[in-house]
mmCIF file of C-alpha atoms in Angstrom:
data_model
loop_
_atom_site.group_PDB
_atom_site.id
_atom_site.type_symbol
_atom_site.label_atom_id
_atom_site.label_comp_id
_atom_site.label_asym_id
_atom_site.label_seq_id
_atom_site.Cartn_x
_atom_site.Cartn_y
_atom_site.Cartn_z
ATOM 1 C CA LYS A 1 68.733 92.994 90.753
ATOM 2 C CA ALA A 2 69.590 89.432 90.090
ATOM 3 C CA GLY A 3 73.154 89.345 90.834
ATOM 4 C CA VAL A 4 76.106 87.742 87.633
ATOM 5 C CA THR A 5 74.759 84.432 86.292
ATOM 6 C CA GLN A 6 76.797 81.965 84.774
ATOM 7 C CA THR A 7 76.036 78.615 83.133
ATOM 8 C CA PRO A 8 76.880 75.885 83.798
ATOM 9 C CA ARG A 9 78.354 75.727 86.883
ATOM 10 C CA TYR A 10 80.290 72.708 86.093
ATOM 11 C CA LEU A 11 81.786 70.630 83.643
ATOM 12 C CA ILE A 12 83.836 68.249 82.741
ATOM 13 C CA LYS A 13 85.551 67.922 79.154
ATOM 14 C CA THR A 14 88.395 65.735 77.417
ATOM 15 C CA ARG A 15 91.283 66.672 75.900
ATOM 16 C CA GLY A 16 91.037 68.168 72.236
ATOM 17 C CA GLN A 17 86.830 68.925 72.869
ATOM 18 C CA GLN A 18 85.505 72.599 72.938
ATOM 19 C CA VAL A 19 83.879 74.510 75.351
ATOM 20 C CA THR A 20 81.477 76.946 75.485
ATOM 21 C CA LEU A 21 80.980 79.414 78.970
ATOM 22 C CA SER A 22 77.922 81.199 79.303
ATOM 23 C CA CYS A 23 77.665 84.563 81.300
ATOM 24 C CA SER A 24 74.418 86.842 82.282
ATOM 25 C CA PRO A 25 75.180 90.075 83.606
ATOM 26 C CA ILE A 26 73.284 92.761 86.421
ATOM 27 C CA SER A 27 70.680 94.041 84.543
ATOM 28 C CA GLY A 28 71.796 97.308 83.112
ATOM 29 C CA HIS A 29 75.570 96.433 82.924
ATOM 30 C CA ARG A 30 76.820 96.610 79.798
ATOM 31 C CA SER A 31 80.554 95.285 81.102
ATOM 32 C CA VAL A 32 81.426 91.538 81.411
ATOM 33 C CA SER A 33 85.009 90.987 81.741
ATOM 34 C CA TRP A 34 86.170 87.147 82.154
ATOM 35 C CA TYR A 35 88.864 86.123 84.112
ATOM 36 C CA GLN A 36 90.839 82.383 85.004
ATOM 37 C CA GLN A 37 91.319 81.322 88.134
ATOM 38 C CA THR A 38 93.877 78.291 88.864
ATOM 39 C CA PRO A 39 95.433 77.436 91.727
ATOM 40 C CA GLY A 40 99.200 77.927 90.196
ATOM 41 C CA GLN A 41 98.872 81.085 88.193
ATOM 42 C CA GLY A 42 95.826 82.464 90.384
ATOM 43 C CA LEU A 43 93.365 85.133 88.874
ATOM 44 C CA GLN A 44 94.234 85.868 85.570
ATOM 45 C CA PHE A 45 92.232 88.421 82.960
ATOM 46 C CA LEU A 46 91.121 86.913 79.770
ATOM 47 C CA PHE A 47 89.045 89.747 78.041
ATOM 48 C CA GLU A 48 86.395 92.414 78.355
ATOM 49 C CA TYR A 49 83.555 93.559 76.190
ATOM 50 C CA PHE A 50 81.397 96.340 76.166
ATOM 51 C CA SER A 51 78.910 97.285 73.924
ATOM 52 C CA GLU A 52 79.530 93.810 72.003
ATOM 53 C CA THR A 53 83.237 95.092 71.374
ATOM 54 C CA GLN A 54 85.819 93.589 73.427
ATOM 55 C CA ARG A 55 88.397 96.593 74.764
ATOM 56 C CA ASN A 56 91.086 94.824 76.312
ATOM 57 C CA LYS A 57 92.343 91.225 76.358
ATOM 58 C CA GLY A 58 94.933 89.410 78.106
ATOM 59 C CA ASN A 59 97.923 87.477 77.892
ATOM 60 C CA PHE A 60 96.255 83.888 76.598
ATOM 61 C CA PRO A 61 96.391 82.094 73.172
ATOM 62 C CA GLY A 62 93.946 82.190 70.654
ATOM 63 C CA ARG A 63 92.437 79.261 71.474
ATOM 64 C CA PHE A 64 90.390 81.288 73.699
ATOM 65 C CA SER A 65 87.897 83.732 72.767
ATOM 66 C CA GLY A 66 84.356 85.762 73.439
ATOM 67 C CA ARG A 67 81.829 87.241 72.337
ATOM 68 C CA GLN A 68 79.160 89.649 73.890
ATOM 69 C CA PHE A 69 75.373 89.917 72.539
ATOM 70 C CA SER A 70 73.243 92.985 72.007
ATOM 71 C CA ASN A 71 72.028 91.992 75.237
ATOM 72 C CA SER A 72 74.967 92.313 76.943
ATOM 73 C CA ARG A 73 75.213 88.705 77.429
ATOM 74 C CA SER A 74 78.860 86.948 77.344
ATOM 75 C CA GLU A 75 80.216 83.814 76.076
ATOM 76 C CA MET A 76 83.234 82.761 75.873
ATOM 77 C CA ASN A 77 84.939 79.875 74.140
ATOM 78 C CA VAL A 78 88.143 77.239 74.756
ATOM 79 C CA SER A 79 88.857 75.363 72.043
ATOM 80 C CA THR A 80 91.355 72.412 71.859
ATOM 81 C CA LEU A 81 91.039 72.306 75.648
ATOM 82 C CA GLU A 82 94.120 71.125 77.199
ATOM 83 C CA LEU A 83 94.574 69.724 81.086
ATOM 84 C CA GLY A 84 95.938 73.018 82.056
ATOM 85 C CA ASP A 85 92.774 74.570 80.981
ATOM 86 C CA SER A 86 90.654 73.354 83.829
ATOM 87 C CA ALA A 87 89.870 76.675 86.274
ATOM 88 C CA LEU A 88 87.310 78.112 87.600
ATOM 89 C CA TYR A 89 86.334 80.606 85.529
ATOM 90 C CA LEU A 90 84.759 83.519 86.764
ATOM 91 C CA CYS A 91 82.799 86.443 84.822
ATOM 92 C CA ALA A 92 82.176 89.831 86.096
ATOM 93 C CA SER A 93 80.265 92.500 84.965
ATOM 94 C CA ARG A 94 79.939 96.131 85.804
ATOM 95 C CA PRO A 95 78.288 99.525 84.670
ATOM 96 C CA GLU A 96 80.682 101.831 82.913
ATOM 97 C CA GLN A 97 83.684 103.503 85.457
ATOM 98 C CA GLU A 98 82.529 101.295 88.408
ATOM 99 C CA THR A 99 83.128 98.190 90.159
ATOM 100 C CA GLN A 100 83.332 94.477 88.944
ATOM 101 C CA TYR A 101 80.656 92.599 90.308
ATOM 102 C CA PHE A 102 81.417 88.745 89.794
ATOM 103 C CA GLY A 103 79.353 85.375 89.525
ATOM 104 C CA PRO A 104 79.996 82.078 90.722
ATOM 105 C CA GLY A 105 81.746 80.700 87.831
ATOM 106 C CA THR A 106 81.934 77.773 86.005
ATOM 107 C CA ARG A 107 84.483 75.013 87.240
ATOM 108 C CA LEU A 108 85.824 73.142 84.037
ATOM 109 C CA LEU A 109 87.563 70.020 84.392
ATOM 110 C CA VAL A 110 89.445 68.611 81.476
ATOM 111 C CA LEU A 111 90.476 65.010 81.135
ATOM 112 C CA ALA B 1 102.465 96.989 83.721
ATOM 113 C CA GLN B 2 100.630 97.046 87.063
ATOM 114 C CA SER B 3 101.096 94.384 89.908
ATOM 115 C CA VAL B 4 99.970 93.385 93.326
ATOM 116 C CA THR B 5 102.072 91.618 95.834
ATOM 117 C CA GLN B 6 100.133 89.896 99.172
ATOM 118 C CA PRO B 7 103.129 88.730 101.119
ATOM 119 C CA ASP B 8 101.177 86.513 103.098
ATOM 120 C CA ILE B 9 99.766 83.002 101.879
ATOM 121 C CA HIS B 10 98.023 81.995 105.083
ATOM 122 C CA ILE B 11 97.347 83.480 108.198
ATOM 123 C CA THR B 12 96.234 81.925 111.109
ATOM 124 C CA VAL B 13 94.200 84.097 113.978
ATOM 125 C CA SER B 14 91.982 83.601 116.672
ATOM 126 C CA GLU B 15 88.431 84.335 116.842
ATOM 127 C CA GLY B 16 88.064 88.461 118.597
ATOM 128 C CA ALA B 17 91.625 88.957 117.353
ATOM 129 C CA SER B 18 92.050 92.023 114.965
ATOM 130 C CA LEU B 19 93.475 91.258 111.265
ATOM 131 C CA GLU B 20 95.551 92.944 109.141
ATOM 132 C CA LEU B 21 96.393 91.455 105.547
ATOM 133 C CA ARG B 22 98.678 93.191 103.466
ATOM 134 C CA CYS B 23 98.958 94.339 99.974
ATOM 135 C CA ASN B 24 101.297 96.471 97.725
ATOM 136 C CA TYR B 25 100.880 97.548 94.421
ATOM 137 C CA SER B 26 103.428 98.324 91.880
ATOM 138 C CA TYR B 27 101.768 100.943 89.087
ATOM 139 C CA GLY B 28 103.605 104.486 88.019
ATOM 140 C CA ALA B 29 100.165 106.450 88.858
ATOM 141 C CA THR B 30 97.660 105.949 91.615
ATOM 142 C CA PRO B 31 95.544 102.725 90.233
ATOM 143 C CA TYR B 32 91.617 102.256 91.701
ATOM 144 C CA LEU B 33 92.319 99.561 94.533
ATOM 145 C CA PHE B 34 89.815 96.708 95.565
ATOM 146 C CA TRP B 35 89.763 93.925 98.081
ATOM 147 C CA TYR B 36 87.859 91.109 97.238
ATOM 148 C CA VAL B 37 87.133 88.087 99.433
ATOM 149 C CA GLN B 38 85.809 84.240 97.766
ATOM 150 C CA SER B 39 84.953 81.295 100.223
ATOM 151 C CA PRO B 40 85.230 77.879 99.045
ATOM 152 C CA GLY B 41 83.687 77.206 95.860
ATOM 153 C CA GLN B 42 82.445 80.587 95.555
ATOM 154 C CA GLY B 43 83.053 83.712 93.152
ATOM 155 C CA LEU B 44 84.306 86.813 94.434
ATOM 156 C CA GLN B 45 82.566 89.141 96.943
ATOM 157 C CA LEU B 46 83.364 92.781 96.386
ATOM 158 C CA LEU B 47 85.035 94.042 100.633
ATOM 159 C CA LEU B 48 85.604 97.286 99.720
ATOM 160 C CA LYS B 49 87.140 99.687 97.300
ATOM 161 C CA TYR B 50 89.489 102.954 96.937
ATOM 162 C CA PHE B 51 89.030 105.991 93.283
ATOM 163 C CA SER B 52 90.403 108.879 95.208
ATOM 164 C CA GLY B 53 89.579 110.960 98.377
ATOM 165 C CA ASP B 54 89.993 109.867 101.754
ATOM 166 C CA THR B 55 92.942 107.483 101.761
ATOM 167 C CA LEU B 56 90.891 105.269 104.876
ATOM 168 C CA VAL B 57 87.404 103.359 103.125
ATOM 169 C CA GLN B 58 85.073 101.345 104.904
ATOM 170 C CA GLY B 59 83.888 98.404 103.657
ATOM 171 C CA ILE B 60 81.382 95.547 104.156
ATOM 172 C CA LYS B 61 81.249 93.133 107.449
ATOM 173 C CA GLY B 62 83.083 95.800 109.189
ATOM 174 C CA PHE B 63 86.328 95.147 107.317
ATOM 175 C CA GLU B 64 88.092 98.686 106.562
ATOM 176 C CA ALA B 65 91.419 99.656 104.500
ATOM 177 C CA GLU B 66 94.041 102.388 104.583
ATOM 178 C CA PHE B 67 95.793 104.054 100.830
ATOM 179 C CA LYS B 68 98.905 104.696 101.902
ATOM 180 C CA ARG B 69 100.569 106.581 98.162
ATOM 181 C CA SER B 70 103.980 106.803 99.771
ATOM 182 C CA GLN B 71 104.337 102.565 100.322
ATOM 183 C CA SER B 72 102.199 101.967 97.683
ATOM 184 C CA SER B 73 99.608 99.963 100.033
ATOM 185 C CA PHE B 74 96.591 99.325 100.441
ATOM 186 C CA ASN B 75 96.347 97.092 103.782
ATOM 187 C CA LEU B 76 92.505 95.394 105.055
ATOM 188 C CA ARG B 77 92.469 95.709 108.461
ATOM 189 C CA LYS B 78 89.315 94.331 111.334
ATOM 190 C CA PRO B 79 89.405 95.122 114.509
ATOM 191 C CA SER B 80 88.097 91.759 115.625
ATOM 192 C CA VAL B 81 87.833 88.725 113.120
ATOM 193 C CA HIS B 82 84.267 86.051 113.303
ATOM 194 C CA TRP B 83 84.781 82.212 112.632
ATOM 195 C CA SER B 84 82.577 83.245 109.348
ATOM 196 C CA ASP B 85 85.491 85.267 108.595
ATOM 197 C CA ALA B 86 87.685 81.808 107.242
ATOM 198 C CA ALA B 87 87.907 82.224 103.300
ATOM 199 C CA GLU B 88 90.577 83.557 101.114
ATOM 200 C CA TYR B 89 91.164 87.308 100.432
ATOM 201 C CA PHE B 90 92.458 89.211 97.194
ATOM 202 C CA CYS B 91 94.030 92.636 96.631
ATOM 203 C CA ALA B 92 93.320 93.980 93.228
ATOM 204 C CA VAL B 93 94.552 96.884 91.428
ATOM 205 C CA GLU B 94 92.875 99.063 88.207
ATOM 206 C CA ALA B 95 94.505 101.064 85.992
ATOM 207 C CA ALA B 96 92.317 103.697 84.861
ATOM 208 C CA GLY B 97 90.889 103.153 81.094
ATOM 209 C CA SER B 98 92.362 99.267 81.355
ATOM 210 C CA TYR B 99 89.097 97.579 82.282
ATOM 211 C CA GLN B 100 91.084 94.688 83.749
ATOM 212 C CA LEU B 101 91.723 94.050 86.809
ATOM 213 C CA THR B 102 94.857 92.864 88.480
ATOM 214 C CA PHE B 103 95.306 90.622 91.161
ATOM 215 C CA GLY B 104 97.361 89.507 93.919
ATOM 216 C CA LYS B 105 97.813 85.968 94.502
ATOM 217 C CA GLY B 106 95.287 85.617 97.836
ATOM 218 C CA THR B 107 95.858 85.477 101.502
ATOM 219 C CA LYS B 108 93.706 82.235 103.053
ATOM 220 C CA LEU B 109 92.343 82.996 106.388
ATOM 221 C CA SER B 110 91.583 80.792 109.298
ATOM 222 C CA VAL B 111 90.267 81.575 112.344
ATOM 223 C CA ILE B 112 90.311 79.602 115.365
ATOM 224 C CA PRO B 113 87.562 79.724 117.839
#
C-alpha cells in the first residue's frame, strides 16, 4: 500500500495570509490526525477526524481548522498566519484502534 | 492529562555500542506506548508499540523496549548501534479512546564511527 501523502511538501507564506494543507491517508484508513512540530514546543496534537467528524481537538486557537472528506482525505487550514505558525505539519492515518502512520509532513515557513 | 518525559536531550554513542533511551510517562492507567524515529526533514517512523501483554516488545531495526508499570517507564534499547541509527527518537503515549498521541520532547542520537 502507498503511505500517507501530504501536499505540498514545502510552503512559504507571509503573515496574515491563510494556508491549506492536504493529507491523503493510507487506503482503508478512516482516521486522520494532524500534529504540529516546532523546535520549541515539540510535537503537539491539533485534531483528529474519523468518518468526516472531528473526534478530538488539541489546544490550538480557532485559526486552526480542519475537515475530512468522504474519501477520508483531510485538509487543515490556518488563517491569519503568524510567524509562530512556522512548523512542520504532520498528518497521520490509522485503522480504528490501531497504530498511527505518519506522512512526510509539510514544512510551512511564515515570513 | 498524560505527559511524557525523555530526560536525555542528546546522546552520543560509538558504533557497535549498546543503547538505552529513557522514557517516563504520567497517566492514571496504562496507556498505549510507542517509540517513533525521525530522520532530518522526514516524518515519523514507528519503531515499536505496546498495547498489552508481554512487557518486552520487539520492534524494527533490532530495537526493543520494556514496559515497567511500577516505574511508569518504557525504555528503548538496542544491543549494537549502527551509524544509520543516528536520528531523533520520540516516545509517545495514547490514552485509550483519546485518539491522540502525546509526545516527549525527543532524544537526538549521534553515532561516532
